[in-house]
């Protein structure tokens, strides 16, 4: 791969009207032109907010979940012959400047997938203790289910080479997709690397974060996933 | 008395295991339905964007 690689940013969106335009503008300012926005059945379509920004816009008629939205983005990026796919959250918690460091191992062929980690190197002021505890627990749950022990369990910033995008099959419609991606990485023997990233904790991104109840749902989804996929 | 309690415990375990397997089978069906719906929704979304 080289600098002329077609890099597509996939942004799953659900009711992120207050932040989505700013997120896209931030990515554009960093030089990322090809952006796929997947509106996962937001109550009010976000198209009006972003129609002037010239992005690929796909809208699910009903809300399926972030995993399903990512899968739609992956399939569409494959149709557009993407060399590299970046997943990026719509709530403004990620810093577009972090993408470059995550791209490098993939471009150099050192990794098929790079995974963002808020617990490596970077300063993540504002993270609540409750969230730290949940994330630390989640990384052990991930380890039990996938055999991969990461420093950050649920970070939406990832970079995937074309080979990884075609191999990773997301079947979990909701939030358990994050663990499923790790499971697929392990299953297909893909090389992965964690890269330190910043996470901005704004009042908005905090409300969009995973609640304790959602964590229980993720755990249940993972158990069902294991039973069904046995 | 002990034999009766043991028999009840075994029956309960069998019932719980049976229910667990039943729920697992049901969940499998639900997942298949979910995937079918997701595939249809996805297809429509991608078609609409391609038509633009």
Coordinates of C-alpha atoms in Angstrom, one line a residue:
Chain A
X1 CA 0.0 0.0 0.0
X2 CA 1.1 3.6 -0.5
X3 CA 0.0 7.2 -0.1
X4 CA -2.4 6.9 -3.0
X5 CA -4.4 4.3 -1.1
X6 CA -8.2 5.0 -1.1
X7 CA -9.0 5.7 2.5
X8 CA -12.7 5.7 3.5
X9 CA -14.0 6.9 6.8
X10 CA -17.1 5.0 8.0
X11 CA -19.2 6.9 10.5
X12 CA -22.2 5.1 12.0
X13 CA -24.7 7.7 13.2
X14 CA -27.7 7.5 15.4
X15 CA -29.4 10.7 16.5
X16 CA -26.1 12.6 16.4
X17 CA -27.5 15.8 14.8
X18 CA -25.6 18.1 17.2
X19 CA -22.2 16.8 16.4
X20 CA -22.1 15.1 13.0
X21 CA -21.4 18.2 10.8
X22 CA -18.5 19.2 13.1
X23 CA -17.1 15.7 13.0
X24 CA -17.1 15.6 9.2
X25 CA -15.6 19.1 9.0
X26 CA -12.8 18.0 11.3
X27 CA -12.1 15.0 9.2
X28 CA -12.1 17.1 6.0
X29 CA -9.6 19.5 7.7
X30 CA -7.3 16.6 8.2
X31 CA -7.5 15.7 4.5
X32 CA -9.9 12.8 4.6
X33 CA -12.2 13.4 1.6
X34 CA -14.0 10.1 1.3
X35 CA -16.5 9.7 4.1
X36 CA -19.4 7.3 4.3
X37 CA -22.1 8.3 6.8
X38 CA -24.5 5.5 7.8
X39 CA -27.6 6.9 9.5
X40 CA -28.9 4.0 11.5
X41 CA -32.5 5.0 11.5
X42 CA -32.2 8.3 13.5
X43 CA -35.6 9.6 14.6
X44 CA -35.1 12.7 12.5
X45 CA -32.9 12.1 9.5
X46 CA -29.5 13.8 9.8
X47 CA -29.3 14.4 6.0
X48 CA -30.4 18.0 6.3
X49 CA -27.4 18.6 8.6
X50 CA -24.8 17.2 6.2
X51 CA -26.2 17.4 2.6
X52 CA -23.9 20.4 1.9
X53 CA -20.8 18.4 2.9
X54 CA -20.6 16.0 -0.1
X55 CA -20.4 12.6 1.7
X56 CA -21.7 9.2 0.9
X57 CA -24.9 9.0 2.8
X58 CA -26.7 5.7 3.6
X59 CA -29.8 5.6 5.7
X60 CA -31.2 2.5 7.4
X61 CA -35.0 2.8 7.4
X62 CA -35.1 1.4 10.9
X63 CA -32.6 1.4 13.8
X64 CA -30.6 -1.8 13.7
X65 CA -27.6 -1.0 15.9
X66 CA -24.1 0.2 15.5
X67 CA -22.7 -3.2 14.4
X68 CA -25.2 -3.3 11.5
X69 CA -24.4 0.3 10.5
X70 CA -20.7 -0.5 10.4
X71 CA -21.3 -3.6 8.3
X72 CA -23.3 -1.4 5.9
X73 CA -20.4 1.0 5.8
X74 CA -17.9 -1.8 5.2
X75 CA -19.9 -3.3 2.4
X76 CA -20.3 0.0 0.7
X77 CA -16.6 0.8 1.1
X78 CA -15.8 -2.5 -0.5
X79 CA -18.1 -1.6 -3.4
X80 CA -16.1 1.6 -3.8
X81 CA -12.8 -0.4 -3.8
X82 CA -11.5 1.1 -0.6
X83 CA -7.9 0.1 0.3
X84 CA -8.3 1.1 3.9
X85 CA -11.4 1.7 6.0
X86 CA -11.4 3.8 9.2
X87 CA -14.3 3.6 11.7
X88 CA -15.0 6.8 13.5
X89 CA -17.7 7.7 16.0
X90 CA -20.2 10.4 15.3
X91 CA -20.4 11.9 18.8
X92 CA -17.2 14.0 18.5
X93 CA -15.2 11.9 21.0
X94 CA -12.4 11.0 18.6
X95 CA -9.6 13.3 17.4
X96 CA -9.1 13.2 13.6
X97 CA -5.4 13.9 14.1
X98 CA -5.0 10.4 15.7
X99 CA -5.9 8.7 12.4
X100 CA -2.5 9.3 10.8
X101 CA -0.6 7.4 13.5
X102 CA -3.1 4.6 13.2
X103 CA -2.8 4.4 9.4
X104 CA 0.9 4.1 9.4
X105 CA 1.2 0.4 10.6
X106 CA -1.5 -0.6 8.1
X107 CA 0.1 1.4 5.2
X108 CA 3.5 -0.1 6.0
X109 CA 2.0 -3.6 6.1
X110 CA 2.9 -4.1 9.7
X111 CA -0.7 -4.7 10.8
X112 CA -4.0 -5.6 9.1
X113 CA -5.9 -3.7 11.8
X114 CA -5.0 -1.0 14.2
X115 CA -7.2 -0.4 17.2
X116 CA -7.5 2.9 19.1
X117 CA -6.7 2.8 22.8
X118 CA -7.5 5.6 25.3
X119 CA -5.3 3.9 27.9
X120 CA -2.0 4.1 25.9
X121 CA 0.2 7.1 26.2
X122 CA -2.5 9.7 25.6
X123 CA -4.1 12.1 28.1
X124 CA -7.8 11.4 28.6
X125 CA -8.8 13.8 31.2
X126 CA -12.4 13.8 32.2
X127 CA -13.0 10.1 32.1
X128 CA -15.3 9.0 35.0
X129 CA -14.2 6.4 37.5
X130 CA -17.3 4.3 36.8
X131 CA -16.4 4.2 33.1
X132 CA -12.8 3.2 33.8
X133 CA -14.1 0.3 35.9
X134 CA -16.6 -0.8 33.2
X135 CA -13.9 -0.6 30.5
X136 CA -11.4 -2.6 32.6
X137 CA -14.0 -5.2 33.3
X138 CA -15.0 -5.3 29.6
X139 CA -11.4 -6.0 28.5
X140 CA -11.4 -9.1 30.7
X141 CA -14.8 -10.2 29.3
X142 CA -13.3 -9.6 25.8
X143 CA -10.3 -11.7 26.8
X144 CA -12.6 -14.6 28.0
X145 CA -14.6 -14.5 24.8
X146 CA -11.9 -13.7 22.2
X147 CA -8.6 -14.6 23.7
X148 CA -7.3 -11.1 23.0
X149 CA -6.4 -8.8 25.9
X150 CA -6.4 -5.2 24.8
X151 CA -5.8 -2.1 26.9
X152 CA -9.1 -0.6 25.7
X153 CA -12.2 -2.7 25.3
X154 CA -14.6 -0.5 23.3
X155 CA -12.9 2.1 21.2
X156 CA -14.7 3.1 18.0
X157 CA -11.6 4.3 16.3
X158 CA -10.1 1.5 14.1
X159 CA -8.2 1.2 10.9
X160 CA -8.7 -1.8 8.7
X161 CA -6.8 -2.9 5.6
X162 CA -8.9 -4.1 2.7
X163 CA -8.0 -7.7 3.4
X164 CA -9.3 -7.3 7.0
X165 CA -12.5 -5.6 5.8
X166 CA -13.3 -8.5 3.5
X167 CA -12.5 -11.1 6.1
X168 CA -14.2 -9.6 9.1
X169 CA -17.9 -10.5 9.0
X170 CA -19.9 -8.5 11.5
X171 CA -23.1 -10.4 12.5
X172 CA -23.8 -8.6 15.8
X173 CA -26.1 -5.8 15.0
X174 CA -25.7 -4.0 18.3
X175 CA -22.7 -3.1 20.5
X176 CA -21.3 -6.6 20.8
X177 CA -19.8 -6.0 17.4
X178 CA -16.7 -4.6 19.1
X179 CA -15.9 -7.9 20.7
X180 CA -17.0 -9.8 17.5
X181 CA -14.4 -7.8 15.5
X182 CA -11.7 -9.1 17.9
X183 CA -13.1 -12.6 17.6
X184 CA -12.8 -12.3 13.8
X185 CA -9.3 -10.9 14.1
X186 CA -8.3 -13.9 16.1
X187 CA -10.2 -16.4 13.9
X188 CA -8.5 -15.2 10.7
X189 CA -5.1 -14.7 12.2
X190 CA -5.0 -11.0 11.3
X191 CA -2.2 -8.8 12.6
X192 CA -3.4 -6.1 14.9
X193 CA -1.8 -3.3 16.8
X194 CA -3.1 -0.9 19.5
X195 CA -2.3 2.8 19.0
X196 CA -2.8 5.4 21.7
X197 CA -5.6 7.9 20.9
X198 CA -7.3 10.8 22.6
X199 CA -10.9 10.5 23.7
X200 CA -12.8 13.8 24.4
X201 CA -15.3 13.5 27.2
X202 CA -17.9 16.2 26.4
X203 CA -21.3 16.2 28.1
X204 CA -22.8 15.0 24.8
X205 CA -20.3 12.1 24.3
X206 CA -20.9 11.1 27.9
X207 CA -24.6 10.7 27.3
X208 CA -23.9 8.6 24.2
X209 CA -21.5 6.3 26.1
X210 CA -22.4 2.8 27.2
X211 CA -24.5 2.7 30.4
X212 CA -24.3 -0.1 32.9
X213 CA -27.4 -1.7 31.5
X214 CA -26.0 -1.6 28.0
X215 CA -22.9 -3.4 29.3
X216 CA -25.2 -6.2 30.5
X217 CA -26.9 -6.3 27.1
X218 CA -23.5 -6.6 25.4
X219 CA -22.6 -9.5 27.7
X220 CA -25.9 -11.2 27.0
X221 CA -25.4 -10.7 23.2
X222 CA -21.9 -12.2 23.5
X223 CA -23.2 -15.2 25.4
X224 CA -25.9 -15.8 22.7
X225 CA -23.3 -15.2 20.0
X226 CA -21.1 -17.9 21.5
X227 CA -24.0 -20.3 21.8
X228 CA -25.3 -19.6 18.3
X229 CA -21.9 -19.7 16.7
X230 CA -20.8 -22.9 18.4
Chain B
X1 CA -36.5 -38.2 52.3
X2 CA -33.0 -37.7 50.9
X3 CA -33.8 -39.7 47.8
X4 CA -36.9 -37.6 47.1
X5 CA -34.9 -34.4 47.4
X6 CA -32.3 -35.8 45.1
X7 CA -34.9 -36.8 42.6
X8 CA -36.4 -33.3 42.7
X9 CA -33.0 -31.7 42.3
X10 CA -32.2 -33.9 39.2
X11 CA -35.6 -33.1 37.7
X12 CA -35.1 -29.3 38.3
X13 CA -31.7 -29.5 36.7
X14 CA -33.1 -31.3 33.6
X15 CA -35.9 -28.7 33.3
X16 CA -33.4 -25.8 33.6
X17 CA -31.1 -27.3 31.0
X18 CA -34.0 -28.0 28.7
X19 CA -35.2 -24.4 29.1
X20 CA -31.7 -23.1 28.4
X21 CA -31.5 -25.2 25.2
X22 CA -35.0 -24.0 24.2
X23 CA -34.1 -20.4 24.7
X24 CA -30.8 -20.9 22.8
X25 CA -32.7 -22.4 19.9
X26 CA -35.2 -19.5 20.0
X27 CA -32.4 -16.9 20.1
X28 CA -30.8 -18.6 17.1
X29 CA -34.1 -18.1 15.1
X30 CA -34.4 -14.5 16.3
X31 CA -30.8 -13.8 15.2
X32 CA -31.5 -15.3 11.8
X33 CA -34.6 -13.0 11.5
X34 CA -32.6 -10.0 12.7
X35 CA -30.0 -10.7 10.0
X36 CA -32.6 -11.0 7.3
X37 CA -34.2 -7.7 8.3
X38 CA -30.7 -6.1 8.5
X39 CA -29.8 -7.4 5.0
X40 CA -33.0 -6.0 3.5
X41 CA -32.6 -2.6 5.2
X42 CA -28.9 -2.5 4.1
X43 CA -29.8 -3.4 0.5
X44 CA -32.3 -0.5 0.4
X45 CA -29.9 2.0 1.9
X46 CA -27.1 1.0 -0.5
X47 CA -29.4 1.1 -3.5
X48 CA -30.7 4.6 -2.7
X49 CA -27.2 6.0 -2.3
X50 CA -26.1 4.3 -5.6
X51 CA -29.1 5.8 -7.4
X52 CA -28.0 9.4 -6.4

